[in-house]
Amino acid sequence: MPVSFDVQTNPDARSDAEVATLLAAPGFGEYFTDHMVSITWTKGQGWHSATVKPYGPLSLDPSAAVLHYGQEIFEGMKAYRHADGSVHLFRPEMNAERFNRSAARMMLPELPVELFVEGVRALVEVDARYVPQPEGEHSLYIRPFMIASEAFLGVRAAEEVTFLVIASPVGPYFGSDGVKGVDIWVTDEWARAGVGGTGNAKCGGNYAASLIAQYEGYDHGCTQVMFIEASGKDRVEELGGMNVFLISASGDLVTPALTGTILDGITRDTILKVGAAQGFTTVERRLSAQEVFDGIADGTYVEAFCCGTAAVISPISGFKSKRGEWRLPEAGYPKTLAIRDGVLDIQYGRVDDTFGWTHRVA
Ligand SMILES: *Cc1c(COP(=O)(O)O)cnc(C)c1O
């Protein structure tokens, strides 16, 4: 289904000099490109009015359903510039497919995979000068999202919905002073998801629900929080916005199984495949927080890391909870960094993409 986007060029686009200044210190999610993509869905009519237009505030009726009932989903992906100047997306159809699973869960309309990818491509093409050079792990972070834009206060699935794509040039999520270990707070107090809930949908509500635990973690000197399934069975799930892995001394690469309450990260899936190719034994299973703590204490687990598109792979230096504190060995995280390099090398085109994961857009 070929779609044509109505392209309205931004008359106030930044100058090349302004873009260069911004790319020198992009931060994370602070600056946005000159354009955004918008596609509207109306019940009975389907998707229409595909537009590339100047980045700017939305005009939304105060009764728009999203503002009241949180009917919203999003995705996070990146465009990477390779050394030859070309620009590539990474497994974009995985984002499109997950977006549709999130949409189905939140009673939002599905968006054809090709239209999702075309929307992302249209934005990256028009704002390609915002895709940074690869040095320092810079990239263009892309945020597709869908909101219930219908003006109506009744509680039902919205009959008018807007799909949008915005993009922001970014540096490393945890700052630019190298790969450092992060301390993780394991909350026994708060849950982000429950069985039958929205844990495996990428929706804003999950993030709103996770913030209180994040702040509990800050109070204990931690930068991130790890959630336990709300079943009382002490099952490790994931962080507020990242999946979690453990590495055993014997080379097992272990991550909680996808059981409906965990977001199925594309980085998670990528790591399982890259890790297997590097000789790790990949294991997806339920594991309890106590098992993690005991395994660190007795030397079974020698490294741990969290992962997601935004922060790539960050080594975990220790876990803290009301039950105690457990430190991972301070040995420079060699196994984590080997996997991390393996993933980044493919994303930045530094090795042959034998998996067929990169998707050239400019
Ligand atoms: C987006 C997200 C992840 C990471 O997914 P990636 O596809 O790897 O970026 C993990 N957990 C949650 C809750 C998320 O929202």
CSV table of C-alpha atoms and ligand atoms in Angstrom, one decimal:
chain,number,residue,atom,x,y,z
A,1,MET,CA,0.0,0.0,0.0
A,2,PRO,CA,2.0,3.0,-1.2
A,3,VAL,CA,1.2,6.1,0.9
A,4,SER,CA,2.1,9.6,0.0
A,5,PHE,CA,2.9,12.0,2.7
A,6,ASP,CA,1.9,15.6,2.3
A,7,VAL,CA,5.2,17.4,3.0
A,8,GLN,CA,5.0,20.8,4.6
A,9,THR,CA,8.6,22.1,5.0
A,10,ASN,CA,9.4,24.0,8.2
A,11,PRO,CA,10.1,27.6,7.2
A,12,ASP,CA,11.8,28.1,10.6
A,13,ALA,CA,14.1,25.1,10.3
A,14,ARG,CA,17.4,25.5,12.2
A,15,SER,CA,20.4,26.6,10.2
A,16,ASP,CA,23.2,24.1,9.6
A,17,ALA,CA,25.4,26.0,12.1
A,18,GLU,CA,22.6,25.7,14.8
A,19,VAL,CA,22.2,22.0,14.1
A,20,ALA,CA,26.0,21.5,14.4
A,21,THR,CA,26.0,23.3,17.8
A,22,LEU,CA,23.2,21.1,19.0
A,23,LEU,CA,24.8,17.9,17.8
A,24,ALA,CA,28.0,18.7,19.6
A,25,ALA,CA,26.1,18.2,23.0
A,26,PRO,CA,22.7,16.7,22.3
A,27,GLY,CA,21.9,15.4,25.8
A,28,PHE,CA,19.0,12.9,25.7
A,29,GLY,CA,15.6,13.9,24.5
A,30,GLU,CA,16.0,17.6,24.9
A,31,TYR,CA,16.1,18.8,21.3
A,32,PHE,CA,13.8,17.8,18.5
A,33,THR,CA,14.2,17.9,14.8
A,34,ASP,CA,12.5,20.4,12.5
A,35,HIS,CA,9.6,18.1,11.5
A,36,MET,CA,7.2,15.5,12.7
A,37,VAL,CA,5.0,13.0,11.1
A,38,SER,CA,1.2,12.8,11.7
A,39,ILE,CA,-1.3,10.3,10.4
A,40,THR,CA,-5.0,10.3,11.5
A,41,TRP,CA,-7.3,7.4,11.9
A,42,THR,CA,-11.1,7.8,11.9
A,43,LYS,CA,-13.5,4.9,12.5
A,44,GLY,CA,-15.0,3.8,9.3
A,45,GLN,CA,-12.4,5.7,7.2
A,46,GLY,CA,-9.2,4.1,8.4
A,47,TRP,CA,-5.8,5.8,8.2
A,48,HIS,CA,-5.6,9.1,6.3
A,49,SER,CA,-4.0,12.5,6.1
A,50,ALA,CA,-0.4,11.3,6.3
A,51,THR,CA,1.6,14.5,6.7
A,52,VAL,CA,5.2,15.6,7.4
A,53,LYS,CA,4.9,19.0,9.0
A,54,PRO,CA,6.9,21.5,11.1
A,55,TYR,CA,7.6,20.2,14.6
A,56,GLY,CA,5.4,22.0,17.1
A,57,PRO,CA,2.6,21.9,19.7
A,58,LEU,CA,-0.5,19.8,19.0
A,59,SER,CA,-3.9,21.3,19.0
A,60,LEU,CA,-5.9,19.0,21.2
A,61,ASP,CA,-9.4,19.5,22.5
A,62,PRO,CA,-9.4,19.5,26.3
A,63,SER,CA,-11.8,16.6,26.3
A,64,ALA,CA,-9.5,14.5,24.1
A,65,ALA,CA,-9.7,10.9,25.6
A,66,VAL,CA,-6.0,10.5,26.0
A,67,LEU,CA,-5.9,13.3,28.5
A,68,HIS,CA,-8.4,11.6,30.7
A,69,TYR,CA,-8.1,7.8,30.3
A,70,GLY,CA,-4.6,7.4,29.1
A,71,GLN,CA,-5.3,5.6,25.9
A,72,GLU,CA,-1.8,5.9,24.5
A,73,ILE,CA,1.0,3.7,23.3
A,74,PHE,CA,4.6,4.5,22.1
A,75,GLU,CA,7.7,3.0,20.6
A,76,GLY,CA,11.4,3.9,20.9
A,77,MET,CA,13.9,3.2,18.2
A,78,LYS,CA,17.0,4.8,16.7
A,79,ALA,CA,18.6,5.8,13.4
A,80,TYR,CA,22.3,5.2,13.3
A,81,ARG,CA,24.8,6.9,11.0
A,82,HIS,CA,27.5,4.5,9.6
A,83,ALA,CA,31.0,5.5,8.9
A,84,ASP,CA,30.2,5.9,5.1
A,85,GLY,CA,27.6,8.5,6.0
A,86,SER,CA,24.6,6.3,5.3
A,87,VAL,CA,21.7,6.1,7.8
A,88,HIS,CA,20.1,2.9,9.1
A,89,LEU,CA,17.2,1.8,11.2
A,90,PHE,CA,17.6,-1.3,13.3
A,91,ARG,CA,14.9,-4.0,13.1
A,92,PRO,CA,12.1,-1.4,12.5
A,93,GLU,CA,9.5,-4.0,11.7
A,94,MET,CA,9.9,-5.4,15.2
A,95,ASN,CA,8.9,-2.0,16.6
A,96,ALA,CA,6.0,-1.9,14.2
A,97,GLU,CA,4.8,-5.3,15.2
A,98,ARG,CA,5.1,-4.6,18.9
A,99,PHE,CA,3.3,-1.3,18.3
A,100,ASN,CA,0.4,-3.3,16.9
A,101,ARG,CA,0.4,-5.7,19.9
A,102,SER,CA,0.3,-2.7,22.2
A,103,ALA,CA,-2.5,-1.1,20.1
A,104,ALA,CA,-4.6,-4.3,20.4
A,105,ARG,CA,-4.2,-4.3,24.2
A,106,MET,CA,-5.2,-0.7,24.5
A,107,MET,CA,-8.1,-0.8,22.0
A,108,LEU,CA,-6.3,1.4,19.6
A,109,PRO,CA,-6.4,0.7,15.8
A,110,GLU,CA,-3.5,-1.3,14.3
A,111,LEU,CA,-1.2,0.6,11.9
A,112,PRO,CA,0.0,-1.4,8.9
A,113,VAL,CA,3.7,-2.3,9.5
A,114,GLU,CA,4.7,-0.7,6.2
A,115,LEU,CA,2.9,2.5,7.1
A,116,PHE,CA,4.7,2.6,10.5
A,117,VAL,CA,8.1,2.1,8.8
A,118,GLU,CA,7.2,4.6,6.0
A,119,GLY,CA,6.3,7.2,8.6
A,120,VAL,CA,9.6,6.7,10.4
A,121,ARG,CA,11.5,6.8,7.2
A,122,ALA,CA,9.7,9.9,6.0
A,123,LEU,CA,10.8,11.8,9.1
A,124,VAL,CA,14.4,10.5,9.1
A,125,GLU,CA,14.7,11.4,5.4
A,126,VAL,CA,13.5,15.0,5.8
A,127,ASP,CA,15.6,15.5,9.0
A,128,ALA,CA,18.6,13.4,8.0
A,129,ARG,CA,21.0,16.2,9.0
A,130,TYR,CA,20.1,15.6,12.6
A,131,VAL,CA,21.4,12.0,12.6
A,132,PRO,CA,24.7,12.5,14.4
A,133,GLN,CA,28.1,11.1,13.5
A,134,PRO,CA,28.5,7.7,15.2
A,135,GLU,CA,31.4,8.8,17.5
A,136,GLY,CA,30.5,8.7,21.2
A,137,GLU,CA,27.5,6.5,20.5
A,138,HIS,CA,25.4,9.3,19.2
A,139,SER,CA,22.2,8.5,17.3
A,140,LEU,CA,18.8,9.9,16.4
A,141,TYR,CA,16.2,8.7,18.9
A,142,ILE,CA,12.8,8.2,17.3
A,143,ARG,CA,9.6,8.2,19.2
A,144,PRO,CA,6.5,7.0,17.3
A,145,PHE,CA,3.3,7.2,19.4
A,146,MET,CA,-0.4,7.0,19.1
A,147,ILE,CA,-3.0,8.9,21.1
A,148,ALA,CA,-6.8,8.8,21.5
A,149,SER,CA,-7.4,12.3,20.1
A,150,GLU,CA,-11.1,12.1,19.9
A,151,ALA,CA,-12.9,14.9,21.8
A,152,PHE,CA,-15.3,12.8,23.9
A,153,LEU,CA,-15.5,12.0,27.7
A,154,GLY,CA,-17.4,8.8,27.4
A,155,VAL,CA,-15.5,5.7,28.3
A,156,ARG,CA,-15.0,3.6,25.2
A,157,ALA,CA,-12.3,3.0,22.5
A,158,ALA,CA,-11.7,6.3,20.7
A,159,GLU,CA,-13.1,6.7,17.2
A,160,GLU,CA,-10.5,9.2,16.2
A,161,VAL,CA,-6.8,8.6,16.9
A,162,THR,CA,-3.6,10.3,15.9
A,163,PHE,CA,-0.3,8.6,15.1
A,164,LEU,CA,2.8,10.8,15.4
A,165,VAL,CA,6.5,10.4,15.0
A,166,ILE,CA,9.0,12.8,16.5
A,167,ALA,CA,12.8,12.5,16.7
A,168,SER,CA,15.6,13.8,18.9
A,169,PRO,CA,19.4,13.6,18.4
A,170,VAL,CA,20.9,11.9,21.5
A,171,GLY,CA,24.1,11.0,23.2
A,172,PRO,CA,24.5,8.2,25.8
A,173,TYR,CA,21.5,7.9,28.1
A,174,PHE,CA,23.5,7.7,31.3
A,175,GLY,CA,25.9,10.6,30.3
A,176,SER,CA,29.0,10.7,28.2
A,177,ASP,CA,31.7,9.8,30.7
A,178,GLY,CA,32.0,6.2,29.6
A,179,VAL,CA,30.2,2.9,30.5
A,180,LYS,CA,29.7,2.8,34.3
A,181,GLY,CA,27.9,0.4,36.5
A,182,VAL,CA,24.4,1.4,37.7
A,183,ASP,CA,23.0,0.5,41.1
A,184,ILE,CA,19.6,-1.1,41.1
A,185,TRP,CA,16.9,-0.7,43.8
A,186,VAL,CA,14.7,-3.8,44.0
A,187,THR,CA,11.3,-2.7,45.2
A,188,ASP,CA,9.2,-4.9,47.4
A,189,GLU,CA,6.6,-2.2,47.7
A,190,TRP,CA,5.5,-1.3,44.2
A,191,ALA,CA,4.6,-3.2,41.1
A,192,ARG,CA,4.5,-2.0,37.5
A,193,ALA,CA,2.3,-4.7,36.1
A,194,GLY,CA,0.2,-7.7,37.1
A,195,VAL,CA,-1.0,-10.8,35.3
A,196,GLY,CA,-3.6,-9.8,32.7
A,197,GLY,CA,-2.5,-6.2,33.0
A,198,THR,CA,-0.6,-4.0,30.6
A,199,GLY,CA,3.0,-5.0,31.4
A,200,ASN,CA,3.7,-6.2,27.9
A,201,ALA,CA,2.2,-3.2,26.2
A,202,LYS,CA,4.4,-0.2,25.7
A,203,CYS,CA,2.0,2.4,27.1
A,204,GLY,CA,2.6,5.6,29.0
A,205,GLY,CA,0.5,4.4,31.9
A,206,ASN,CA,3.1,1.8,32.8
A,207,TYR,CA,5.7,4.5,33.1
A,208,ALA,CA,3.5,6.8,35.2
A,209,ALA,CA,2.9,3.8,37.5
A,210,SER,CA,6.6,3.1,37.8
A,211,LEU,CA,7.8,6.6,38.8
A,212,ILE,CA,7.0,6.2,42.5
A,213,ALA,CA,9.3,3.2,42.7
A,214,GLN,CA,11.9,5.0,40.7
A,215,TYR,CA,11.9,7.7,43.4
A,216,GLU,CA,12.0,5.1,46.1
A,217,GLY,CA,15.2,3.9,44.4
A,218,TYR,CA,16.6,7.4,44.3
A,219,ASP,CA,16.0,7.7,48.1
A,220,HIS,CA,18.3,4.6,48.4
A,221,GLY,CA,21.0,6.0,46.2
A,222,CYS,CA,20.0,3.9,43.1
A,223,THR,CA,19.5,5.2,39.5
A,224,GLN,CA,17.1,2.5,38.4
A,225,VAL,CA,14.5,0.2,40.0
A,226,MET,CA,13.8,-3.5,39.4
A,227,PHE,CA,10.2,-4.8,39.7
A,228,ILE,CA,9.0,-8.1,41.1
A,229,GLU,CA,5.8,-9.6,39.7
A,230,ALA,CA,2.8,-8.6,41.8
A,231,SER,CA,1.9,-12.2,42.6
A,232,GLY,CA,3.8,-12.6,45.9
A,233,LYS,CA,5.9,-15.2,44.2
A,234,ASP,CA,9.1,-13.2,44.1
A,235,ARG,CA,9.5,-13.3,40.4
A,236,VAL,CA,12.0,-10.9,38.8
A,237,GLU,CA,10.5,-8.9,35.9
A,238,GLU,CA,12.4,-5.9,34.6
A,239,LEU,CA,13.2,-2.3,35.2
A,240,GLY,CA,10.8,0.6,34.6
A,241,GLY,CA,12.0,0.8,31.0
A,242,MET,CA,14.6,-1.8,30.5
A,243,ASN,CA,15.0,-5.6,30.5
A,244,VAL,CA,17.5,-7.3,32.8
A,245,PHE,CA,20.1,-10.0,32.3
A,246,LEU,CA,22.5,-12.0,34.5
A,247,ILE,CA,25.6,-13.7,33.4
A,248,SER,CA,26.9,-16.8,35.3
A,249,ALA,CA,30.5,-17.7,35.8
A,250,SER,CA,29.9,-20.7,33.5
A,251,GLY,CA,28.7,-18.6,30.6
A,252,ASP,CA,24.9,-18.7,31.0
A,253,LEU,CA,23.1,-15.6,29.8
A,254,VAL,CA,19.9,-15.5,31.8
A,255,THR,CA,16.9,-13.3,31.5
A,256,PRO,CA,13.3,-13.5,32.9
A,257,ALA,CA,11.0,-15.4,30.5
A,258,LEU,CA,8.3,-13.4,28.7
A,259,THR,CA,5.2,-14.2,30.6
A,260,GLY,CA,2.8,-11.4,29.6
A,261,THR,CA,3.9,-9.0,32.4
A,262,ILE,CA,7.3,-8.1,30.8
A,263,LEU,CA,7.9,-5.9,27.8
A,264,ASP,CA,9.5,-7.9,25.1
A,265,GLY,CA,12.5,-5.7,24.3
A,266,ILE,CA,14.0,-5.7,20.9
A,267,THR,CA,17.4,-5.2,22.5
A,268,ARG,CA,16.6,-8.2,24.7
A,269,ASP,CA,15.9,-10.3,21.7
A,270,THR,CA,19.0,-9.0,19.9
A,271,ILE,CA,21.2,-9.8,22.9
A,272,LEU,CA,19.8,-13.4,23.1
A,273,LYS,CA,20.8,-13.9,19.4
A,274,VAL,CA,24.2,-12.0,19.6
A,275,GLY,CA,25.0,-13.7,22.9
A,276,ALA,CA,24.3,-17.2,21.5
A,277,ALA,CA,26.5,-16.4,18.5
A,278,GLN,CA,29.3,-15.4,20.9
A,279,GLY,CA,29.0,-18.8,22.7
A,280,PHE,CA,26.9,-17.9,25.7
A,281,THR,CA,24.2,-20.4,26.7
A,282,THR,CA,21.0,-18.4,26.6
A,283,VAL,CA,18.4,-19.1,29.2
A,284,GLU,CA,14.9,-17.6,29.4
A,285,ARG,CA,13.1,-18.6,32.6
A,286,ARG,CA,11.4,-17.4,35.7
A,287,LEU,CA,13.8,-16.5,38.5
A,288,SER,CA,13.3,-15.1,41.9
A,289,ALA,CA,14.9,-12.0,43.3
A,290,GLN,CA,16.2,-14.2,46.2
A,291,GLU,CA,17.9,-16.5,43.7
A,292,VAL,CA,19.5,-13.5,42.1
A,293,PHE,CA,20.8,-12.2,45.5
A,294,ASP,CA,22.0,-15.6,46.6
A,295,GLY,CA,23.6,-16.3,43.2
A,296,ILE,CA,25.6,-13.0,43.5
A,297,ALA,CA,26.6,-13.9,47.0
A,298,ASP,CA,27.9,-17.4,46.2
A,299,GLY,CA,29.6,-16.4,42.9
A,300,THR,CA,27.1,-18.1,40.5
A,301,TYR,CA,26.4,-14.7,38.9
A,302,VAL,CA,29.4,-12.6,38.0
A,303,GLU,CA,27.8,-9.9,35.9
A,304,ALA,CA,24.4,-8.4,35.4
A,305,PHE,CA,23.2,-5.7,33.0
A,306,CYS,CA,20.1,-3.8,31.9
A,307,CYS,CA,19.2,-3.1,28.3
A,308,GLY,CA,16.9,-1.1,26.0
A,309,THR,CA,17.1,1.0,22.9
A,310,ALA,CA,17.7,4.2,24.8
A,311,ALA,CA,20.4,3.1,27.1
A,312,VAL,CA,21.7,0.2,25.0
A,313,ILE,CA,23.4,-2.1,27.6
A,314,SER,CA,24.4,-0.8,31.0
A,315,PRO,CA,26.4,-3.0,33.5
A,316,ILE,CA,24.8,-3.3,36.9
A,317,SER,CA,27.2,-2.8,39.8
A,318,GLY,CA,24.9,-3.9,42.5
A,319,PHE,CA,21.4,-4.6,43.8
A,320,LYS,CA,19.9,-3.1,46.9
A,321,SER,CA,16.6,-3.9,48.6
A,322,LYS,CA,14.9,-4.0,52.0
A,323,ARG,CA,16.4,-7.5,52.2
A,324,GLY,CA,20.1,-6.3,51.9
A,325,GLU,CA,22.7,-5.3,49.4
A,326,TRP,CA,24.6,-7.3,46.9
A,327,ARG,CA,27.6,-6.1,44.9
A,328,LEU,CA,28.7,-7.6,41.6
A,329,PRO,CA,32.5,-8.1,41.2
A,330,GLU,CA,34.3,-5.0,40.2
A,331,ALA,CA,36.2,-6.6,37.3
A,332,GLY,CA,35.3,-4.2,34.5
A,333,TYR,CA,32.3,-6.2,33.2
A,334,PRO,CA,34.1,-8.0,30.4
A,335,LYS,CA,31.3,-10.3,29.3
A,336,THR,CA,28.7,-7.5,29.3
A,337,LEU,CA,31.0,-5.3,27.3
A,338,ALA,CA,31.7,-8.0,24.8
A,339,ILE,CA,27.9,-8.4,24.2
A,340,ARG,CA,27.5,-4.6,24.1
A,341,ASP,CA,30.2,-4.2,21.5
A,342,GLY,CA,28.7,-7.0,19.5
A,343,VAL,CA,25.3,-5.3,19.4
A,344,LEU,CA,26.7,-1.8,18.7
A,345,ASP,CA,29.0,-3.1,16.0
A,346,ILE,CA,26.0,-4.2,14.0
A,347,GLN,CA,23.9,-1.1,14.7
A,348,TYR,CA,26.7,1.2,13.6
A,349,GLY,CA,27.7,-1.0,10.6
A,350,ARG,CA,31.2,-1.8,12.0
A,351,VAL,CA,30.8,-5.5,11.2
A,352,ASP,CA,28.9,-7.5,8.5
A,353,ASP,CA,25.2,-7.6,9.4
A,354,THR,CA,24.9,-11.3,9.1
A,355,PHE,CA,21.5,-11.2,10.8
A,356,GLY,CA,20.0,-8.8,8.2
A,357,TRP,CA,18.9,-6.4,10.9
A,358,THR,CA,19.9,-3.0,9.5
A,359,HIS,CA,17.5,-1.1,7.2
A,360,ARG,CA,18.9,1.7,5.2
A,361,VAL,CA,16.8,4.9,5.1
A,362,ALA,CA,19.2,7.6,3.9
B,1,LIG,C1,10.9,-0.1,25.7
B,1,LIG,C2,11.0,-0.9,26.9
B,1,LIG,C3,12.0,-1.8,27.1
B,1,LIG,C4,13.1,-2.0,26.1
B,1,LIG,O1,12.7,-2.4,24.8
B,1,LIG,P1,13.6,-2.2,23.6
B,1,LIG,O2,12.8,-2.6,22.4
B,1,LIG,O3,14.8,-3.0,23.8
B,1,LIG,O4,14.0,-0.7,23.5
B,1,LIG,C5,12.0,-2.6,28.2
B,1,LIG,N1,11.0,-2.5,29.2
B,1,LIG,C6,10.1,-1.6,29.1
B,1,LIG,C7,9.1,-1.5,30.1
B,1,LIG,C8,10.0,-0.8,27.9
B,1,LIG,O5,9.0,0.1,27.8
